[in-house]
mmCIF file of C-alpha atoms and ligand atoms in Angstrom:
data_model
loop_
_atom_site.group_PDB
_atom_site.id
_atom_site.type_symbol
_atom_site.label_atom_id
_atom_site.label_comp_id
_atom_site.label_asym_id
_atom_site.label_seq_id
_atom_site.Cartn_x
_atom_site.Cartn_y
_atom_site.Cartn_z
ATOM 1 C CA MET A 1 0.000 0.000 0.000
ATOM 2 C CA THR A 2 1.447 3.341 -0.976
ATOM 3 C CA HIS A 3 0.962 6.608 0.840
ATOM 4 C CA GLU A 4 -1.379 7.865 -1.904
ATOM 5 C CA ASN A 5 -3.822 5.100 -1.084
ATOM 6 C CA ARG A 6 -4.255 6.125 2.506
ATOM 7 C CA LYS A 7 -6.664 8.960 3.101
ATOM 8 C CA SER A 8 -6.631 11.270 6.116
ATOM 9 C CA ILE A 9 -9.844 13.037 7.048
ATOM 10 C CA LEU A 10 -10.525 15.612 9.766
ATOM 11 C CA PHE A 11 -14.157 16.297 10.697
ATOM 12 C CA VAL A 12 -14.697 19.794 12.096
ATOM 13 C CA CYS A 13 -17.491 21.632 13.905
ATOM 14 C CA LEU A 14 -17.545 24.546 16.332
ATOM 15 C CA GLY A 15 -17.070 22.905 19.740
ATOM 16 C CA ASN A 16 -15.884 19.366 18.814
ATOM 17 C CA ILE A 17 -18.346 17.986 21.362
ATOM 18 C CA CYS A 18 -21.606 17.439 19.430
ATOM 19 C CA ARG A 19 -21.393 16.934 15.645
ATOM 20 C CA SER A 20 -17.791 16.255 14.628
ATOM 21 C CA PRO A 21 -17.155 13.551 17.288
ATOM 22 C CA LEU A 22 -20.243 11.761 15.931
ATOM 23 C CA ALA A 23 -18.954 12.124 12.367
ATOM 24 C CA GLU A 24 -15.532 10.805 13.396
ATOM 25 C CA ALA A 25 -16.962 7.797 15.254
ATOM 26 C CA VAL A 26 -19.623 6.942 12.646
ATOM 27 C CA PHE A 27 -17.150 7.134 9.772
ATOM 28 C CA ARG A 28 -14.661 5.015 11.744
ATOM 29 C CA ASP A 29 -17.418 2.447 12.345
ATOM 30 C CA ILE A 30 -18.166 2.336 8.600
ATOM 31 C CA VAL A 31 -14.528 1.824 7.564
ATOM 32 C CA GLU A 32 -13.918 -0.757 10.302
ATOM 33 C CA THR A 33 -17.048 -2.691 9.327
ATOM 34 C CA ALA A 34 -15.807 -2.657 5.721
ATOM 35 C CA GLY A 35 -12.367 -3.915 6.799
ATOM 36 C CA ALA A 36 -10.798 -0.722 5.434
ATOM 37 C CA ALA A 37 -9.484 0.820 8.659
ATOM 38 C CA ARG A 38 -5.860 0.718 7.496
ATOM 39 C CA ARG A 39 -6.703 2.946 4.552
ATOM 40 C CA PHE A 40 -7.920 5.838 6.680
ATOM 41 C CA GLU A 41 -6.704 8.215 9.315
ATOM 42 C CA ILE A 42 -9.736 9.800 10.977
ATOM 43 C CA ASP A 43 -9.928 12.564 13.556
ATOM 44 C CA SER A 44 -12.140 15.473 14.605
ATOM 45 C CA ALA A 45 -11.573 18.964 15.984
ATOM 46 C CA GLY A 46 -13.370 22.247 16.677
ATOM 47 C CA THR A 47 -12.702 25.759 15.448
ATOM 48 C CA GLY A 48 -13.426 27.011 18.986
ATOM 49 C CA ALA A 49 -11.487 26.201 22.165
ATOM 50 C CA TRP A 50 -14.241 26.324 24.819
ATOM 51 C CA HIS A 51 -14.441 22.560 25.343
ATOM 52 C CA VAL A 52 -10.826 21.477 24.743
ATOM 53 C CA GLY A 53 -10.037 18.302 26.709
ATOM 54 C CA ASN A 54 -13.686 17.510 27.394
ATOM 55 C CA PRO A 55 -15.555 14.358 26.355
ATOM 56 C CA PRO A 56 -18.393 14.761 23.851
ATOM 57 C CA ASP A 57 -21.714 16.258 24.953
ATOM 58 C CA PRO A 58 -23.684 13.575 26.899
ATOM 59 C CA ARG A 59 -26.493 13.864 24.325
ATOM 60 C CA SER A 60 -24.065 12.893 21.527
ATOM 61 C CA VAL A 61 -22.664 10.043 23.646
ATOM 62 C CA GLU A 62 -26.240 8.830 24.227
ATOM 63 C CA VAL A 63 -27.350 8.977 20.601
ATOM 64 C CA GLY A 64 -24.170 7.143 19.616
ATOM 65 C CA ARG A 65 -24.789 4.508 22.283
ATOM 66 C CA ARG A 66 -28.331 3.956 20.983
ATOM 67 C CA HIS A 67 -26.833 3.199 17.582
ATOM 68 C CA GLY A 68 -23.959 1.037 18.855
ATOM 69 C CA ILE A 69 -21.251 3.708 18.540
ATOM 70 C CA ASP A 70 -18.997 4.471 21.520
ATOM 71 C CA LEU A 71 -17.945 8.114 21.763
ATOM 72 C CA SER A 72 -17.001 8.117 25.426
ATOM 73 C CA ARG A 73 -13.237 8.005 24.961
ATOM 74 C CA LEU A 74 -13.043 10.948 22.531
ATOM 75 C CA ARG A 75 -11.740 14.303 23.799
ATOM 76 C CA ALA A 76 -12.247 17.711 22.229
ATOM 77 C CA ARG A 77 -9.366 19.572 20.637
ATOM 78 C CA LYS A 78 -9.044 22.738 18.617
ATOM 79 C CA VAL A 79 -7.990 22.836 14.974
ATOM 80 C CA VAL A 80 -4.258 23.650 14.734
ATOM 81 C CA GLY A 81 -2.196 24.968 11.840
ATOM 82 C CA SER A 82 -0.462 21.640 11.250
ATOM 83 C CA ASP A 83 -3.850 19.990 10.566
ATOM 84 C CA PHE A 84 -3.838 21.739 7.183
ATOM 85 C CA ASP A 85 -0.664 19.861 6.290
ATOM 86 C CA ARG A 86 -1.473 16.590 8.004
ATOM 87 C CA PHE A 87 -4.939 15.908 6.539
ATOM 88 C CA ASP A 88 -5.947 15.355 2.914
ATOM 89 C CA LEU A 89 -9.500 16.384 3.590
ATOM 90 C CA ILE A 90 -10.959 18.727 6.214
ATOM 91 C CA LEU A 91 -14.759 18.587 6.310
ATOM 92 C CA GLY A 92 -16.789 21.267 8.104
ATOM 93 C CA MET A 93 -20.233 20.321 9.402
ATOM 94 C CA ASP A 94 -21.792 23.620 8.274
ATOM 95 C CA ARG A 95 -21.030 26.700 6.198
ATOM 96 C CA SER A 96 -19.739 28.714 9.128
ATOM 97 C CA ASN A 97 -17.280 25.919 10.008
ATOM 98 C CA VAL A 98 -16.029 25.998 6.406
ATOM 99 C CA ALA A 99 -15.680 29.791 6.499
ATOM 100 C CA ASN A 100 -13.741 29.572 9.780
ATOM 101 C CA LEU A 101 -11.490 26.828 8.401
ATOM 102 C CA THR A 102 -10.780 28.815 5.257
ATOM 103 C CA ALA A 103 -9.830 31.820 7.383
ATOM 104 C CA MET A 104 -7.575 29.689 9.625
ATOM 105 C CA ALA A 105 -5.789 27.862 6.790
ATOM 106 C CA PRO A 106 -2.110 28.774 6.357
ATOM 107 C CA ALA A 107 -1.054 29.825 2.860
ATOM 108 C CA SER A 108 0.845 26.545 2.597
ATOM 109 C CA SER A 109 -2.266 24.432 3.346
ATOM 110 C CA ARG A 110 -2.403 21.253 1.291
ATOM 111 C CA ALA A 111 -5.728 20.033 2.698
ATOM 112 C CA ARG A 112 -8.890 20.211 0.691
ATOM 113 C CA ILE A 113 -11.463 22.087 2.784
ATOM 114 C CA ALA A 114 -15.125 21.387 2.051
ATOM 115 C CA GLU A 115 -18.560 21.150 3.590
ATOM 116 C CA PHE A 116 -19.252 17.577 4.741
ATOM 117 C CA HIS A 117 -22.574 17.072 2.911
ATOM 118 C CA ASP A 118 -21.477 18.892 -0.205
ATOM 119 C CA PHE A 119 -18.302 16.826 -0.557
ATOM 120 C CA SER A 120 -19.989 13.525 0.350
ATOM 121 C CA THR A 121 -23.307 13.748 -1.503
ATOM 122 C CA GLY A 122 -22.804 16.562 -4.007
ATOM 123 C CA THR A 123 -25.529 18.632 -2.330
ATOM 124 C CA PRO A 124 -24.660 21.373 0.169
ATOM 125 C CA ARG A 125 -26.535 20.964 3.450
ATOM 126 C CA ASP A 126 -25.598 22.188 6.912
ATOM 127 C CA VAL A 127 -25.528 19.653 9.743
ATOM 128 C CA PRO A 128 -27.378 21.935 12.191
ATOM 129 C CA ASP A 129 -25.749 22.839 15.488
ATOM 130 C CA PRO A 130 -27.795 20.854 18.076
ATOM 131 C CA TYR A 131 -26.112 22.346 21.168
ATOM 132 C CA TYR A 132 -28.950 24.642 22.268
ATOM 133 C CA GLY A 133 -31.790 22.366 21.143
ATOM 134 C CA GLY A 134 -33.450 19.242 22.527
ATOM 135 C CA ASP A 135 -32.644 15.550 22.269
ATOM 136 C CA ASP A 136 -34.569 15.257 18.974
ATOM 137 C CA GLY A 137 -31.937 17.447 17.377
ATOM 138 C CA PHE A 138 -29.243 14.909 18.199
ATOM 139 C CA GLU A 139 -31.172 12.048 16.595
ATOM 140 C CA GLU A 140 -31.650 14.152 13.452
ATOM 141 C CA VAL A 141 -27.951 15.071 13.459
ATOM 142 C CA TYR A 142 -27.057 11.392 13.860
ATOM 143 C CA ARG A 143 -29.217 10.412 10.857
ATOM 144 C CA MET A 144 -27.759 13.142 8.672
ATOM 145 C CA ILE A 145 -24.214 12.188 9.654
ATOM 146 C CA ARG A 146 -24.807 8.450 9.141
ATOM 147 C CA ALA A 147 -26.182 9.058 5.626
ATOM 148 C CA ALA A 148 -23.435 11.489 4.598
ATOM 149 C CA ALA A 149 -20.693 9.287 6.079
ATOM 150 C CA GLY A 150 -21.970 6.351 4.026
ATOM 151 C CA SER A 151 -21.868 8.507 0.887
ATOM 152 C CA LEU A 152 -18.369 9.679 1.802
ATOM 153 C CA PHE A 153 -17.129 6.101 2.117
ATOM 154 C CA GLU A 154 -18.654 5.166 -1.252
ATOM 155 C CA LYS A 155 -17.116 8.205 -2.905
ATOM 156 C CA LEU A 156 -13.644 7.662 -1.457
ATOM 157 C CA GLY A 157 -13.883 3.903 -1.979
ATOM 158 C CA ALA A 158 -14.578 4.521 -5.660
ATOM 159 C CA ASP A 159 -11.598 6.901 -5.871
ATOM 160 C CA MET A 160 -9.333 4.304 -4.230
ATOM 161 C CA ARG A 161 -10.762 1.245 -6.025
ATOM 162 C CA GLY A 162 -8.429 -1.339 -7.447
ATOM 163 C CA VAL A 163 -5.791 -0.801 -4.822
ATOM 164 C CA SER A 164 -5.120 -3.733 -2.538
ATOM 165 C CA GLY A 165 -4.348 -3.337 1.144
HETATM 166 P P1 4NP B 201 -20.635 21.339 18.035
HETATM 167 O O1 4NP B 201 -21.743 22.032 18.979
HETATM 168 O O2 4NP B 201 -20.012 22.456 17.240
HETATM 169 O O3 4NP B 201 -21.450 20.422 17.185
HETATM 170 O O4 4NP B 201 -19.682 20.637 18.951
HETATM 171 C C1 4NP B 201 -21.437 23.103 19.820
HETATM 172 C C2 4NP B 201 -20.878 22.867 21.040
HETATM 173 C C3 4NP B 201 -20.604 23.916 21.891
HETATM 174 C C4 4NP B 201 -20.893 25.201 21.502
HETATM 175 C C5 4NP B 201 -21.443 25.444 20.266
HETATM 176 C C6 4NP B 201 -21.723 24.396 19.427
HETATM 177 N N1 4NP B 201 -20.636 26.266 22.394
HETATM 178 O O5 4NP B 201 -20.987 27.422 22.051
HETATM 179 O O6 4NP B 201 -20.051 26.065 23.474
#
């Protein structure tokens, strides 16, 4: 397996406690289930620093648990400059995340920055910030993330097809 056939993806939201930890864990579940874990490096981060070091929001942990996904060991971190060199793909959960990422990117950034839904499905759609809403919002966010993560895996799998490892 050559370096080109390994893809690194950073999922980004505002706090790194609600949406992007779910995206990280759901996408990891998809690649592990497909036996493709070695082909991916997967992480998540926030553009804001309020929750650095904290576990995900209990409502995200709970919605993950209901769907068989364990988020409890994840810890929030902030996006750093080296992420733009380290990751092939940096996916913001909504338009404001993408705008923040674009503003933070060093001139030397090699990462492709895109909106998660737009890159994965071809249709722009914000994953809404569920932080100030109720539990229903987290279920809706989970469903959106699960669908887009499946599309992302199909898209990247097609790009990487024919390569063993
Ligand atoms: P996230 O949700 O960006 O999906 O992690 C939020 C979490 C915390 C805050 C905002 C959004 N906050 O303002 O602290």
